[in-house]
Structures are given as C-alpha cells and as structure tokens.
Short mmCIF file of C-alpha atoms and ligand atoms in Angstrom, two decimals:
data_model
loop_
_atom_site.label_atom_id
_atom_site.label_comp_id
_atom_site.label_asym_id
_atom_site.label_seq_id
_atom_site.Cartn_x
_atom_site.Cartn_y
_atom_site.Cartn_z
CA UNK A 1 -21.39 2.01 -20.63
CA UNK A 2 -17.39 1.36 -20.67
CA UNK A 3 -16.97 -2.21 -19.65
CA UNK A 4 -14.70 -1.58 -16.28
CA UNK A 5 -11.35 -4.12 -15.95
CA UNK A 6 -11.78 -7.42 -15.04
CA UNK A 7 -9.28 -10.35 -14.41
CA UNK A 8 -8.07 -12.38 -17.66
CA UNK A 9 -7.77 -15.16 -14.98
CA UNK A 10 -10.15 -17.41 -12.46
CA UNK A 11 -9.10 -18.98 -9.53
CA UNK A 12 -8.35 -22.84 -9.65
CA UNK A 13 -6.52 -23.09 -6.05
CA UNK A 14 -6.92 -21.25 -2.31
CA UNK A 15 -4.59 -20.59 0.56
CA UNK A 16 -6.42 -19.77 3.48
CA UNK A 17 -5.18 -16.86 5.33
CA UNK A 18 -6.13 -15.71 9.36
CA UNK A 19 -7.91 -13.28 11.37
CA UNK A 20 -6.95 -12.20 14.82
CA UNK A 21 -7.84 -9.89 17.25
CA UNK A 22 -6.18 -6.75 17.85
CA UNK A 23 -4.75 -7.70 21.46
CA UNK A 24 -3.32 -10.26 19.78
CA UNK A 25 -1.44 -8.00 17.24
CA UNK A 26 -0.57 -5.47 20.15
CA UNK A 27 1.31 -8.43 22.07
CA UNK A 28 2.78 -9.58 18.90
CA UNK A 29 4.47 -6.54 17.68
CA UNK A 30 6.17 -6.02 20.74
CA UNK A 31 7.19 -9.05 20.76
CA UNK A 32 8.79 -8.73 17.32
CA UNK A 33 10.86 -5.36 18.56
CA UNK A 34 8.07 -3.49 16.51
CA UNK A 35 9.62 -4.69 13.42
CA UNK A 36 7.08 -5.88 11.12
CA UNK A 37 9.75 -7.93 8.89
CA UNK A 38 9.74 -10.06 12.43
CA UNK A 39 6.71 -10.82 12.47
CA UNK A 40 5.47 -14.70 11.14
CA UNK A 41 3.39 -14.67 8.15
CA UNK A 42 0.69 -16.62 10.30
CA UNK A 43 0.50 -13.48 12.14
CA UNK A 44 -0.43 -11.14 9.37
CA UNK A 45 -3.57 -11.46 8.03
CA UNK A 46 -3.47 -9.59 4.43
CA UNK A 47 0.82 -8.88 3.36
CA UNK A 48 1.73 -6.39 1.76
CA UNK A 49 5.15 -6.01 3.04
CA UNK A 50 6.26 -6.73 -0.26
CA UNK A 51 4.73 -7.60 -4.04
CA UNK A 52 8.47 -9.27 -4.43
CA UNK A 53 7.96 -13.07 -5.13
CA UNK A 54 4.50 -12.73 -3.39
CA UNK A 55 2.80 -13.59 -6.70
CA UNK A 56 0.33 -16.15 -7.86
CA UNK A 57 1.47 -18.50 -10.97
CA UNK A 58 -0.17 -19.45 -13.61
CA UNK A 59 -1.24 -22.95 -14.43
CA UNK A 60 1.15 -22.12 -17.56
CA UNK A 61 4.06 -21.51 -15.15
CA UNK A 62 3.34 -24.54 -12.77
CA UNK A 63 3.15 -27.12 -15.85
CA UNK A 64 6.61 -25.58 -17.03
CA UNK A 65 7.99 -26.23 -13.51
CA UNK A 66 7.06 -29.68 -14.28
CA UNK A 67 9.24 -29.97 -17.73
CA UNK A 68 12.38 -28.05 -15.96
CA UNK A 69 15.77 -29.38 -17.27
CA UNK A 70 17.98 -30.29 -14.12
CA UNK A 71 21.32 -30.56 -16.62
CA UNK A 72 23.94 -28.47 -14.76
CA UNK A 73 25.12 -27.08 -18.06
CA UNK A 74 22.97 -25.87 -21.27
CA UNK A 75 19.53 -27.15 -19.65
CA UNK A 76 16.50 -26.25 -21.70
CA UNK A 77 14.84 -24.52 -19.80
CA UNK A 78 17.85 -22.43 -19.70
CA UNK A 79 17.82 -22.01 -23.43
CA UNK A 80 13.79 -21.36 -23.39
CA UNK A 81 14.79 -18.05 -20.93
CA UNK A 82 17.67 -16.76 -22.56
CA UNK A 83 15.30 -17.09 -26.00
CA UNK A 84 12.44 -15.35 -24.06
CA UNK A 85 14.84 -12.58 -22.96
CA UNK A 86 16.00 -12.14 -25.60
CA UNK A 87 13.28 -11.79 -28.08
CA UNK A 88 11.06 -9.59 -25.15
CA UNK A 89 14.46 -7.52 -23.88
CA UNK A 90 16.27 -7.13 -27.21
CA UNK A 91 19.20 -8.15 -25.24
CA UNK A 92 22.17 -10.11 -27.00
CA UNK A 93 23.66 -11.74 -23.79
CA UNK A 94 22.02 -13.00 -20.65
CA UNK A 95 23.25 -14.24 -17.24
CA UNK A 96 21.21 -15.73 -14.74
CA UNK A 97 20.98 -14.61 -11.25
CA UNK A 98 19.04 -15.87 -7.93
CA UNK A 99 17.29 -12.36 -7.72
CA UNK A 100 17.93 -9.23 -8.55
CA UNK A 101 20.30 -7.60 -5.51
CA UNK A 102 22.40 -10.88 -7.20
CA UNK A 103 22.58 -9.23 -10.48
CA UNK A 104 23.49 -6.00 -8.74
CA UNK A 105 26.42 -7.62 -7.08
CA UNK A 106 27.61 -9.44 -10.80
CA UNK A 107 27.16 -6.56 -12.33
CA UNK A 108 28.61 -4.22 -10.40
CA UNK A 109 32.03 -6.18 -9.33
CA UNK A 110 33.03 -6.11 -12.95
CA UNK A 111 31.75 -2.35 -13.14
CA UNK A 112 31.79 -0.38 -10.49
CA UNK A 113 35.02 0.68 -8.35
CA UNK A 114 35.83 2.61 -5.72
CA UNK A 115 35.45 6.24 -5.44
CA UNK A 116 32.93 6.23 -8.72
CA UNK A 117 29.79 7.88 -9.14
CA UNK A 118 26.50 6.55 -10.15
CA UNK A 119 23.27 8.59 -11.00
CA UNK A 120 20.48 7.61 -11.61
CA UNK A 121 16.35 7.76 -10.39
CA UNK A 122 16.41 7.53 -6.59
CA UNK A 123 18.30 3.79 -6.65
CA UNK A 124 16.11 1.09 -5.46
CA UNK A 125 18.10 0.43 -1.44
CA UNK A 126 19.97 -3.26 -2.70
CA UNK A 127 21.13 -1.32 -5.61
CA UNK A 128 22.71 1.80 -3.40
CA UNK A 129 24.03 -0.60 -0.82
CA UNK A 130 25.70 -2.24 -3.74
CA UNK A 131 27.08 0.90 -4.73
CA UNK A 132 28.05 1.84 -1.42
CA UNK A 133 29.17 -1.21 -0.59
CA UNK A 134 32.10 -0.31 -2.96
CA UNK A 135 32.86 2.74 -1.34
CA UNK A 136 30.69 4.16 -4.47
CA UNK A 137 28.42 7.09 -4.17
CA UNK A 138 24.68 7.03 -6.14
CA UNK A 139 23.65 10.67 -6.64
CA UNK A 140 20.25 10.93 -6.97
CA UNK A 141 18.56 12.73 -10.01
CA UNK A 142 15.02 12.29 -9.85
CA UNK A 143 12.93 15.37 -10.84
CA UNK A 144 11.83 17.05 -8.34
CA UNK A 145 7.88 16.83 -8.53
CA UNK A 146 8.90 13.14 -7.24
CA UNK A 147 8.94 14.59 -3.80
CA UNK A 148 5.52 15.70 -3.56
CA UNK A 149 3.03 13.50 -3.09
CA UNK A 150 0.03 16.12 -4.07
CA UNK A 151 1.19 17.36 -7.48
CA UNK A 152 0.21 15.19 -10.47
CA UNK A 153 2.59 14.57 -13.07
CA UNK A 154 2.60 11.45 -15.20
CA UNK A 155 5.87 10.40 -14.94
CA UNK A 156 7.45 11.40 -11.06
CA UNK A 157 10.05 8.85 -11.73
CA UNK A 158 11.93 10.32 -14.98
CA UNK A 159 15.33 11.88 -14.52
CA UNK A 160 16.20 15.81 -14.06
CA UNK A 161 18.15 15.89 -16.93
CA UNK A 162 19.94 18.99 -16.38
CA UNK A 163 20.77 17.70 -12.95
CA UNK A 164 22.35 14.39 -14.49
CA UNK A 165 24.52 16.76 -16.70
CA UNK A 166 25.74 18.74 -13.94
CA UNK A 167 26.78 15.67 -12.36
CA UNK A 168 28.92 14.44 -15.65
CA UNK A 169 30.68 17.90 -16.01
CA UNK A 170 31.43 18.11 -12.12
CA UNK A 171 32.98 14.50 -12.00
CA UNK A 172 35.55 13.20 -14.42
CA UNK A 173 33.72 10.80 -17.00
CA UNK A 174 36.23 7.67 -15.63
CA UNK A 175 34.74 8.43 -12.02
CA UNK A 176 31.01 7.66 -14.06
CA UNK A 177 30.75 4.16 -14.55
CA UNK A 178 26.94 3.89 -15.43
CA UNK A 179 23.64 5.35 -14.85
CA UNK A 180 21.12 3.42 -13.37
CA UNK A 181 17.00 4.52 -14.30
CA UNK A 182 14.98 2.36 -12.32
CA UNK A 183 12.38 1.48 -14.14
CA UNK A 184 9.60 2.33 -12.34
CA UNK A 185 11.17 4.00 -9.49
CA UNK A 186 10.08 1.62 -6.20
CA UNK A 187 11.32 4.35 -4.13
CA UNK A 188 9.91 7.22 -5.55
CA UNK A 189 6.38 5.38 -5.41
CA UNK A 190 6.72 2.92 -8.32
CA UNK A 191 6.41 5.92 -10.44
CA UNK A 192 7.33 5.38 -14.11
CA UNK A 193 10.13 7.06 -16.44
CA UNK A 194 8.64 8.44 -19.91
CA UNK A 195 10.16 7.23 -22.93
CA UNK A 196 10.82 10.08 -23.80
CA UNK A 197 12.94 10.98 -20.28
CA UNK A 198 14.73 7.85 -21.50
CA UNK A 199 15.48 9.11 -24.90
CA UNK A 200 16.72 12.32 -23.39
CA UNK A 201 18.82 10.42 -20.88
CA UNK A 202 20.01 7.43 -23.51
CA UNK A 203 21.57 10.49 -25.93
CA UNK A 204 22.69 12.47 -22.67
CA UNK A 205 24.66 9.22 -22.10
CA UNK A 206 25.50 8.94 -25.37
CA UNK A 207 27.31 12.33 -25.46
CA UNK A 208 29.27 11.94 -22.81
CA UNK A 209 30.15 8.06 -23.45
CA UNK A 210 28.92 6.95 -20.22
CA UNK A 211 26.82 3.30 -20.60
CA UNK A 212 23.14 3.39 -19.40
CA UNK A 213 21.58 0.36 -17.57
CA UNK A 214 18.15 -0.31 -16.37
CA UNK A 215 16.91 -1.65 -13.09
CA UNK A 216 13.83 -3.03 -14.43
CA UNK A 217 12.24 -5.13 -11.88
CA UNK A 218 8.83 -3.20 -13.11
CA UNK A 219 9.68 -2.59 -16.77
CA UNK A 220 6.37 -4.50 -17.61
CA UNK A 221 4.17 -2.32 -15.34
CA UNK A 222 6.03 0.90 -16.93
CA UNK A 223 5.39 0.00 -20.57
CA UNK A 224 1.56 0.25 -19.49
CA UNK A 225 2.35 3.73 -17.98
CA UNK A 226 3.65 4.76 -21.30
CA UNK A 227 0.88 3.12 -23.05
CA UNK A 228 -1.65 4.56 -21.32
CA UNK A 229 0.01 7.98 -20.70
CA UNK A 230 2.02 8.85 -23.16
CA UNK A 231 1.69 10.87 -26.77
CA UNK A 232 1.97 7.88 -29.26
CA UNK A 233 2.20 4.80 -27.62
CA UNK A 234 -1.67 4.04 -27.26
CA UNK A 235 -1.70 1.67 -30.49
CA UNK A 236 1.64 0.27 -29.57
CA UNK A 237 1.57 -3.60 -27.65
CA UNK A 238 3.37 -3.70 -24.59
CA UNK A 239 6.25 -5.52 -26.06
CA UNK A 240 6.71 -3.19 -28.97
CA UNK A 241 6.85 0.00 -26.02
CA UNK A 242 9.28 -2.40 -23.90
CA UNK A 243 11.98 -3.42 -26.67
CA UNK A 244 12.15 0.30 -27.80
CA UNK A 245 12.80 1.21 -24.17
CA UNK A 246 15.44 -1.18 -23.56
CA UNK A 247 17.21 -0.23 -27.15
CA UNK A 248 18.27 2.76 -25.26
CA UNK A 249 20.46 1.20 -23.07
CA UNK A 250 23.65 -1.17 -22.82
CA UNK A 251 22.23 -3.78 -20.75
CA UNK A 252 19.66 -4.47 -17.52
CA UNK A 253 19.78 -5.95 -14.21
CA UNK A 254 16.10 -7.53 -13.04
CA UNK A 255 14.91 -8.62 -10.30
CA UNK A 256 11.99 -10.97 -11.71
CA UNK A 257 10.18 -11.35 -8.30
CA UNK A 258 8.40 -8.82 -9.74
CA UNK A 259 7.31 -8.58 -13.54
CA UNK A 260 9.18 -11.86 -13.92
CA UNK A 261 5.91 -13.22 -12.43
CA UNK A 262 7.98 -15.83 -10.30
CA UNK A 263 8.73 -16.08 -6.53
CA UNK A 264 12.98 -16.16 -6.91
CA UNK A 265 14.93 -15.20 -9.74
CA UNK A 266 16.70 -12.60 -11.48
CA UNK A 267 18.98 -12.29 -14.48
CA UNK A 268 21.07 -9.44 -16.27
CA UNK A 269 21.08 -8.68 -20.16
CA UNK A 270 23.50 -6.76 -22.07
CA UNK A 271 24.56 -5.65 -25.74
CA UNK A 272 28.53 -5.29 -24.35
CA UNK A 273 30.34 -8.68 -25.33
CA UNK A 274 33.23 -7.06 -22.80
CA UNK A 275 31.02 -6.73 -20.06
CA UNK A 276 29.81 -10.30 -19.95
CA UNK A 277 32.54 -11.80 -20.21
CA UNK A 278 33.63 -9.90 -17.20
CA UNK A 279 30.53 -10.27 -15.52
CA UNK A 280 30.54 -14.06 -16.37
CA UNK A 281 33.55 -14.51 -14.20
CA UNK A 282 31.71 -12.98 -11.33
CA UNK A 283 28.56 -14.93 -12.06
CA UNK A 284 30.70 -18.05 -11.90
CA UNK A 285 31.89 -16.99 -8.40
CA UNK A 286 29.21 -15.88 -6.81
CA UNK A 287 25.81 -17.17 -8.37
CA UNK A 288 26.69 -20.53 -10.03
CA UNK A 289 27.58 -21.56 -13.88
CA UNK A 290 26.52 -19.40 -16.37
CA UNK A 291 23.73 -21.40 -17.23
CA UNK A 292 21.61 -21.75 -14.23
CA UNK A 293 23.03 -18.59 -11.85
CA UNK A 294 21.79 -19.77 -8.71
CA UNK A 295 18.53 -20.88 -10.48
CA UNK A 296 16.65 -24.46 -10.72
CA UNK A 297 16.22 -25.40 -14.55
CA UNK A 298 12.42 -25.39 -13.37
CA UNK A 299 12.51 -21.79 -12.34
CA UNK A 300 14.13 -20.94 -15.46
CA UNK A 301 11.25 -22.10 -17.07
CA UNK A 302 8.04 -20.58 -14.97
CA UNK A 303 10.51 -17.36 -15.48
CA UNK A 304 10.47 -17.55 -19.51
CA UNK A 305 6.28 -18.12 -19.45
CA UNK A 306 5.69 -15.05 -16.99
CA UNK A 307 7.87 -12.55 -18.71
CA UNK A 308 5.22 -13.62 -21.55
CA UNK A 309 2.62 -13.54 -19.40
CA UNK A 310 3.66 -9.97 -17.78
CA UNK A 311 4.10 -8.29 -20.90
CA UNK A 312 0.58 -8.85 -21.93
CA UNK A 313 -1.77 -5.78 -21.98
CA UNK A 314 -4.98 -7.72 -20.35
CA UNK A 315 -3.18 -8.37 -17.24
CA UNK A 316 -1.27 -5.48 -16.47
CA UNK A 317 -4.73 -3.65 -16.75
CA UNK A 318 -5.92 -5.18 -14.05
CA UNK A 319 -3.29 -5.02 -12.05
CA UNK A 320 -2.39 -1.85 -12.30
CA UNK A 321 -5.97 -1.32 -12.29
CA UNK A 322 -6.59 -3.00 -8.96
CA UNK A 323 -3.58 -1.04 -7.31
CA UNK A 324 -5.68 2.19 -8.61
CA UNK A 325 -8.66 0.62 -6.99
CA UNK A 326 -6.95 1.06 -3.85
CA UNK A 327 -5.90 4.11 -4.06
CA UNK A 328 -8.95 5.72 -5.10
CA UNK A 329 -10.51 4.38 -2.02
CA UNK A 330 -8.07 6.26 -0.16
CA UNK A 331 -8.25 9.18 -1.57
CA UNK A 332 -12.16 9.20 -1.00
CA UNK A 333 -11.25 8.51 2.11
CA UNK A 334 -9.23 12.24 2.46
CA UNK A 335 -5.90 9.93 3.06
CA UNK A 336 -2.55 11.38 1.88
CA UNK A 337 -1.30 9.18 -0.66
CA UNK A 338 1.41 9.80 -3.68
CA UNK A 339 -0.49 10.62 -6.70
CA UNK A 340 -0.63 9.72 -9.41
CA UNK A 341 -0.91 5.91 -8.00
CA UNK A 342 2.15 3.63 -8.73
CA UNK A 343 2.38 0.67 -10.61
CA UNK A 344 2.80 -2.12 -7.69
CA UNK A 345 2.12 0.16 -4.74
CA UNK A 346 0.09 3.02 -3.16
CA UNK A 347 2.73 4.91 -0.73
CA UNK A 348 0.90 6.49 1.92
CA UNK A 349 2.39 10.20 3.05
CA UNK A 350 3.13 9.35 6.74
CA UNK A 351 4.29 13.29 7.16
CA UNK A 352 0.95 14.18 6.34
CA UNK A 353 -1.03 11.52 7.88
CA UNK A 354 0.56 11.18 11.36
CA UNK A 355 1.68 15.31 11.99
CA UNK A 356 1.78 14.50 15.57
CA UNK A 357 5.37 12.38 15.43
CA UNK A 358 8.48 14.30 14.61
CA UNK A 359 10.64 12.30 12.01
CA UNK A 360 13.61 11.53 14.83
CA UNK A 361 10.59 9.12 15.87
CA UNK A 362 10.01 7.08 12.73
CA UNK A 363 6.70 8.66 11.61
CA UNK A 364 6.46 6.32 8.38
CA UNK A 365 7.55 3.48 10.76
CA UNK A 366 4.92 4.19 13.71
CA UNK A 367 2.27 4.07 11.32
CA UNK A 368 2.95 0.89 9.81
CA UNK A 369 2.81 -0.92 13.12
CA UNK A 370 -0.63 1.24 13.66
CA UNK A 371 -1.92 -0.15 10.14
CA UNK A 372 -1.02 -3.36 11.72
CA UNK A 373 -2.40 -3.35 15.39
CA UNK A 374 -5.70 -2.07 13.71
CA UNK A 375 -6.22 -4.57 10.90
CA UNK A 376 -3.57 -7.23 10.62
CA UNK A 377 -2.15 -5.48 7.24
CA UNK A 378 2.11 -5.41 7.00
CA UNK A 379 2.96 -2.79 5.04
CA UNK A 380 6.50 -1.89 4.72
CA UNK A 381 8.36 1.76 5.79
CA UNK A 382 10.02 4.12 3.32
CA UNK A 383 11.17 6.83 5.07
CA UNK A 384 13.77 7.25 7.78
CA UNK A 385 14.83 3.87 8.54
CA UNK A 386 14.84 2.55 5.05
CA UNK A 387 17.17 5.48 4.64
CA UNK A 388 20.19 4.35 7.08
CA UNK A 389 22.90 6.46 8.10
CA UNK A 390 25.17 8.89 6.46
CA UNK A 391 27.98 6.32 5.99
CA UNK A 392 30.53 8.89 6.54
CA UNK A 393 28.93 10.82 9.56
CA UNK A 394 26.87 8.48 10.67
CA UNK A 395 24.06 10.49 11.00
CA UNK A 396 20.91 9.45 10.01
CA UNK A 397 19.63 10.66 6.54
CA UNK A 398 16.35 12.22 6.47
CA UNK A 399 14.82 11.67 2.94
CA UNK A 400 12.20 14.05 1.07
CA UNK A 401 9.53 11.37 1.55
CA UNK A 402 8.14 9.30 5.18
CA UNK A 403 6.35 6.74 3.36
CA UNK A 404 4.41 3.55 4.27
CA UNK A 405 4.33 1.07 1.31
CA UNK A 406 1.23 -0.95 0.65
CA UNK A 407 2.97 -3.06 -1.79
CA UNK A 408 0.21 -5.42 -3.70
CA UNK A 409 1.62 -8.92 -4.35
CA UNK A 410 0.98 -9.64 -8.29
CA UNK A 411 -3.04 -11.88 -8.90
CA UNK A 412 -2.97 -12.46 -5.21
CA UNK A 413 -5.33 -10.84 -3.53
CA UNK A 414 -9.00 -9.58 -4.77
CA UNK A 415 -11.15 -6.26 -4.68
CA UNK A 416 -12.58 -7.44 -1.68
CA UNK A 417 -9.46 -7.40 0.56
CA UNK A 418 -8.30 -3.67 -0.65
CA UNK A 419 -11.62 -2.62 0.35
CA UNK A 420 -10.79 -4.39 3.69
CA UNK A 421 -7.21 -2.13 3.90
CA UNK A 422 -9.04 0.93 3.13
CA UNK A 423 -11.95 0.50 5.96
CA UNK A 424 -8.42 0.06 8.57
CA UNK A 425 -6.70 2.83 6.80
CA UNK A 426 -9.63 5.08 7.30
CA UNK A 427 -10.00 3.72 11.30
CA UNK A 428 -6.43 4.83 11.96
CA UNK A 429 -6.96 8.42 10.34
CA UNK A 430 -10.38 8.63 12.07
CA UNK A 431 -8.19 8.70 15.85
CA UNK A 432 -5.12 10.05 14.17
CA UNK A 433 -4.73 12.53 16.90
CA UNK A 434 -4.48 10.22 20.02
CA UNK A 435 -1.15 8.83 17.96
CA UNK A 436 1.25 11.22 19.48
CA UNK A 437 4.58 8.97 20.28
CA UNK A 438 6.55 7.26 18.03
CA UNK A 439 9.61 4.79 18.54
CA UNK A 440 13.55 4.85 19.03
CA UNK A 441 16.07 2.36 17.83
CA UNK A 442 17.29 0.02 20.01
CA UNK A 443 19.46 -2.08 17.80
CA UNK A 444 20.54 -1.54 14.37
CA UNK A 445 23.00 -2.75 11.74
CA UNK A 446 25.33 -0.40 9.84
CA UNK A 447 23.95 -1.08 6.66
CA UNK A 448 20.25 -2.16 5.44
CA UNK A 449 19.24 -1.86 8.87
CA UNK A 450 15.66 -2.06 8.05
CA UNK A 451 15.97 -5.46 7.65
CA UNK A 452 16.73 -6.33 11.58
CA UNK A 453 16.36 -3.27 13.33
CA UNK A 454 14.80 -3.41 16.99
CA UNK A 455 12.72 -0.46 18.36
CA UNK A 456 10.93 0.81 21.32
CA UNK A 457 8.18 2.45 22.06
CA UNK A 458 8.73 6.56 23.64
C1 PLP B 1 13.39 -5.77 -5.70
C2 PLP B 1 14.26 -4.82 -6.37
C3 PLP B 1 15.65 -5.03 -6.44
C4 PLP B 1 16.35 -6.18 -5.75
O1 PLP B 1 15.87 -7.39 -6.13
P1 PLP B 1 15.79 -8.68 -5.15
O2 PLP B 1 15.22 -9.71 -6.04
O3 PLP B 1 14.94 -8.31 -4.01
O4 PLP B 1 17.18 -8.99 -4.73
C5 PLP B 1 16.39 -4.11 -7.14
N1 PLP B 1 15.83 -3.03 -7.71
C6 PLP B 1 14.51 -2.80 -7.65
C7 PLP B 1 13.93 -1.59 -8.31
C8 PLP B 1 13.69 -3.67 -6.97
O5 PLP B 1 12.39 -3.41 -6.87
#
C-alpha cells in the first residue's frame, strides 16, 4: 500500500481556540455590519479568513528570533536573509519590506507611472490598487479555463499568451512598464503558472524588451505544482524548479506571510542594479534603511530559516496535501469548488452554490456569513466586493468568478478541523434553498472597500 502524507512535524505547543453557539454568531455578525474582517478572532472558532501570517513556526524559526541582530545598519540577521535569498531566489539584490503590498508600493514608485499598462495573471487586489493607485491600468491575461471552476486543467493560473501580445502591439512598449505573473494566482484560486507558461511569457518579454517580475507570495507552493504536474520536473528538488523559475525574470516582489513561513515580512529581489538603486530611495522613504525595511533583525532571521523550511519537498506535501484533503471532502460532498484544488486555498463557487441570490446581492459575500452563522468558520469573499468599483464609472465590476475563500493558514490547523468545515459546508448546502436574500452596502470606501465595508441584510 502507498504510504499516504503525513506531517514532517509534531506539535510541541497549543493555543486553545472557542466554540459558540449559533445565536451567538447570528447576534455577532450583525453586530459587525456583516463584515467578517469585523469580527474578533475570539469570535471565530476555526480562521480561515486568511493563510497570510496565520502560520505556525518552527522551533528553528523561534530559536533564530532569539539570535536577531537589533544593529540599525548591516545586522546579521540581515546578512543571513539577503544570503538565503539569494542563494534560494537567484536574485543579485534584495530590499527588505514589512510585507508584501510594501514591496508593491517600493517597487512600483520607481516603476510604474501614470497612464501605463501592466499585464499580468489576474493581479493579486494590493498589487492592482497599487497600480491603480497610480492612475495605472492592470489588464488581465489569465487563460481563460481560469474562469471555470468545473474544467480541469493543471495550470488555470498561466498567462494567455496571445492575449499578452495583443496587449504589447495595442499599447506603445514605454506605456508597458512590467508584467506581473503571480505566482500562484490567489485570485484565480491559488492556481499555479507552468514553467513552461513562464518560459513562453519570459521570451514574449524578452522580444518586446518589456522586464518581467513575479509576485511570488506562493512561489514555494507552485514549484510543487510543477513538480508534481509537470513533464520533467518530477526528479527535480524544489529549489532546483524554483531558481529556474525565477531566472526568467528581472526581479520579485514577496509577500513572505505566506511561503516566507513568518507572520510579517516581505522583501523584493532583482538582477537590475538601476532599479535598486531607484527602488532603494523609495525603500528609504517609506519602509526604513535598506537593511531592515520596516523589519526587526529577529524577523529577518525566522524569515531566512522558513524560506528553507518552505522550499522543502516533505512539507509542502502535506500542505498542499491537507488543502486537497479538504477539497476532496467537498467534492464528495457534491459542493462546487474550483478544481483542480489550489495551493493555499479551496475557493468555493458561490454562483453555483447559492443560485437563489442575484450577484447585485453579494452571493460570494452572503455565503460567507452563512459558513459562519452555521459553524464559526471566517472565510473570506472573492467576488463582487473584493472587486470594487469601476474607478472611472463607478460602477461596480462584476468579475468571472463569486468566490468564498477557505484560505488554510500554513501547519496550523489538523485533519480533524477540515473535516469539521466540511460537515458545516455540507449543512449549509443541505438548506441551500431557504437562502434566498442577500445583502446591500451600506458604507463603503472608494478603494479596497472589502476591508471596511458595512452591509445590510434585504
Ligand atoms: C498577500 C499577497 C500580497 C500582499 O502582501 P501583504 O503581505 O498582504 O501586504 C500580494 N500579492 C499576493 C499574490 C498576495 O497573496
């Protein structure tokens, strides 16, 4: 018999978390303008509003914490990341950032101007507020088997790369400052991008002199894709598949909440001596000196052990092995879910599962507070909201997919608990057809409104 995954890791510490009853949650949500990012933690009872810095550390990472280098310049810890990034990215030059929307922002002040175009693989929402930010547009170029959850391809986040050319010859090539492939696309369902979609897209780029960058908050989790997936790479390690990626591009922003392995933190890498020093200036300004970026020496360090730690084969099996768990449940179940099943996430297809609530009433976001009222689970909308308006028209801009994210924080939670989300998935798809009103915005703001946005019930 194959030997199923297990856990390279036990469990040497708890933190309790709490039950309540679903009156309680009823009461709550109100309370919290059926927002679920206004909700307490103490009020949830298993999070997945997010796997971003919801991760457990190592006994590796806490010991480093321990030898972190407080020197405001040229700490050692700092020089123990930039020599991890190095060596795992491939990367000559390295700037450290409090998280990853902070390397957006460094990155794209000494980039990114006005009236320019960037394409990429449906950008990540920090990353297109960035951009728009700017008065920027991001075209998306996503293939279009992204946009339905039901068809099975192995890589739903790679890059139409006939579409990206189209865009190139319709805009001039100054209006193009970069494309951006989001490795693996969060909002397409933490799908991943082939390497060969990146080779395809690194000489399209190429061609047309037009620098590529990666948003790689999940580069570790797509290197297993590849691994696993693709013609080739099955005798390759992780961090063979992961420097060849990267060679393809000019440089990376990261948020490293994620396959960082760390609760804060981000940094950006880069081959162009030109573009750090621009983006040093910035970094300065906005994040702190080059060699911390908004970062304790300590964090520095726990960083540089779990990008070690991420990259290795044994645990990205069982994580992306446990998110799989999940879904498979779900799909027993007869739940509509994005398929294959992402990297960090399953997406659940709220069009499908909720048919009952028109999209002008937040069907992704009604069922998120339903997955809530029924089982104390936060799981996060992707759909309408997320979205935000048009920011010319100011109409709000439907996308392809109404999705509820159950985003699975990284050696967290265990087997037992995603059987628990199933069982209340399954309860609210059992009485599916009394759900028949959604919500309506009360309050928004004009940009990342999901953040703060206040609703009421129709
Ligand atoms: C999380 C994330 C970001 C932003 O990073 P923060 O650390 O949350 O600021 C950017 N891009 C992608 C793909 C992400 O998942």
């Amino acid at each position: 018999m194959k030997l199923p995954y297990a856990e390279p890791f036990k469990i040497k510490m708890v933190e309790p978390i709490k039950k309540s009853t679903k009156e309680q949650r009823s009461q709550w949500i109100k309370e919290a303008d059926y927002n679920l990012f206004n909700l307490s933690s103490d009020k949830v009872f298993i999070d997945l509003l997010t796997d971003s810095g919801t991760g457990a550390m190592s006994q590796f990472q806490w010991s480093e914490m321990m030898l972190g280098d407080e020197s405001y310049a040229g700490s050692s810890s700092f020089l123990k990341l930039k020599e991890t990034v190095q060596r795992i990215t491939g990367f000559e030059y390295f700037l450290p950032t409090h998280q990853g929307r902070a390397a957006e922002n460094v990155l794209f002040s000494a980039l990114i101007k006005e009236g320019d175009i960037v394409p990429g693989n449906s950008h990540f929402d920090t990353t297109k507020g960035h951009i728009e930010y700017r008065k920027a547009k991001a075209i998306d170029c996503t293939i279009k088997e992204a946009f339905d959850t039901a068809i099975q391809h192995p890589f739903k986040g790679n890059i139409d790369v006939d579409a990206l050319e189209k865009v190139f010859k319709k805009y001039p090539n100054e209006k193009i400052p970069m494309v951006i492939v989001t490795i693996t696309c969060n909002t397409a369902g933490g799908q991943p991008v082939s390497m060969e979609n990146i080779k395809a897209v690194s000489s399209l780029c190429k061609q047309y002199k037009i620098p590529l960058y990666f948003d790689a908050a999940r580069f570790a989790e797509n290197a297993y894709f590849i691994k696993t997936r693709e013609d080739g790479y099955q005798n390759k390690t992780i961090k063979q598949i992961v420097k060849e990626f990267f060679s393809y591009g000019e440089g990376m922003t990261i948020s490293a909440k994620k396959d960082g392995l760390v609760n804060m933190g981000g940094f950006i890498a880069l081959n162009n001596e030109e573009v750090f020093k621009k983006a040093t200036v910035f970094n300065i300004m906005y994040e702190g000196f080059i060699t911390y970026g908004g970062l304790n020496g300590r964090d520095m360090g726990a960083l540089a052990v779990g990008l070690d730690e991420a990259t290795e084969v044994d645990y990205l099996e069982s994580r992306v092995g446990q998110v799989a768990f999940l879904g498979s449940k779900l799909v027993e179940y007869g739940i509509p879910v994005q398929q294959p099943f992402g990297g960090h996430a399953i997406f659940v297809d709220a069009t499908k599962f909720l048919p009952n609530i028109p999209r002008e009433q937040y069907t992704a976001q009604t069922l998120a507070i339903e997955l809530y009222i029924e089982g104390g689970i936060r799981g996060v909308e992707i759909g309408t909201i997320l979205a935000d308006r048009d920011p010319e028209t100011r109409e709000n801009r439907y996308p392809a997919l109404e999705s509820v994210r159950l985003a699975i924080p990284r050696r967290t939670y265990t087997n037992n608990h995603m059987e628990y989300i199933a069982a209340v998935l399954k309860n609210v798809f059992d009485k599916k057809s009394e759900i028949t009103t959604g919500y309506k915005i009360v309050e928004e703001a004009p940009i990342m409104r999901h953040f703060t946005v206040k609703l009421e019930k129709i």
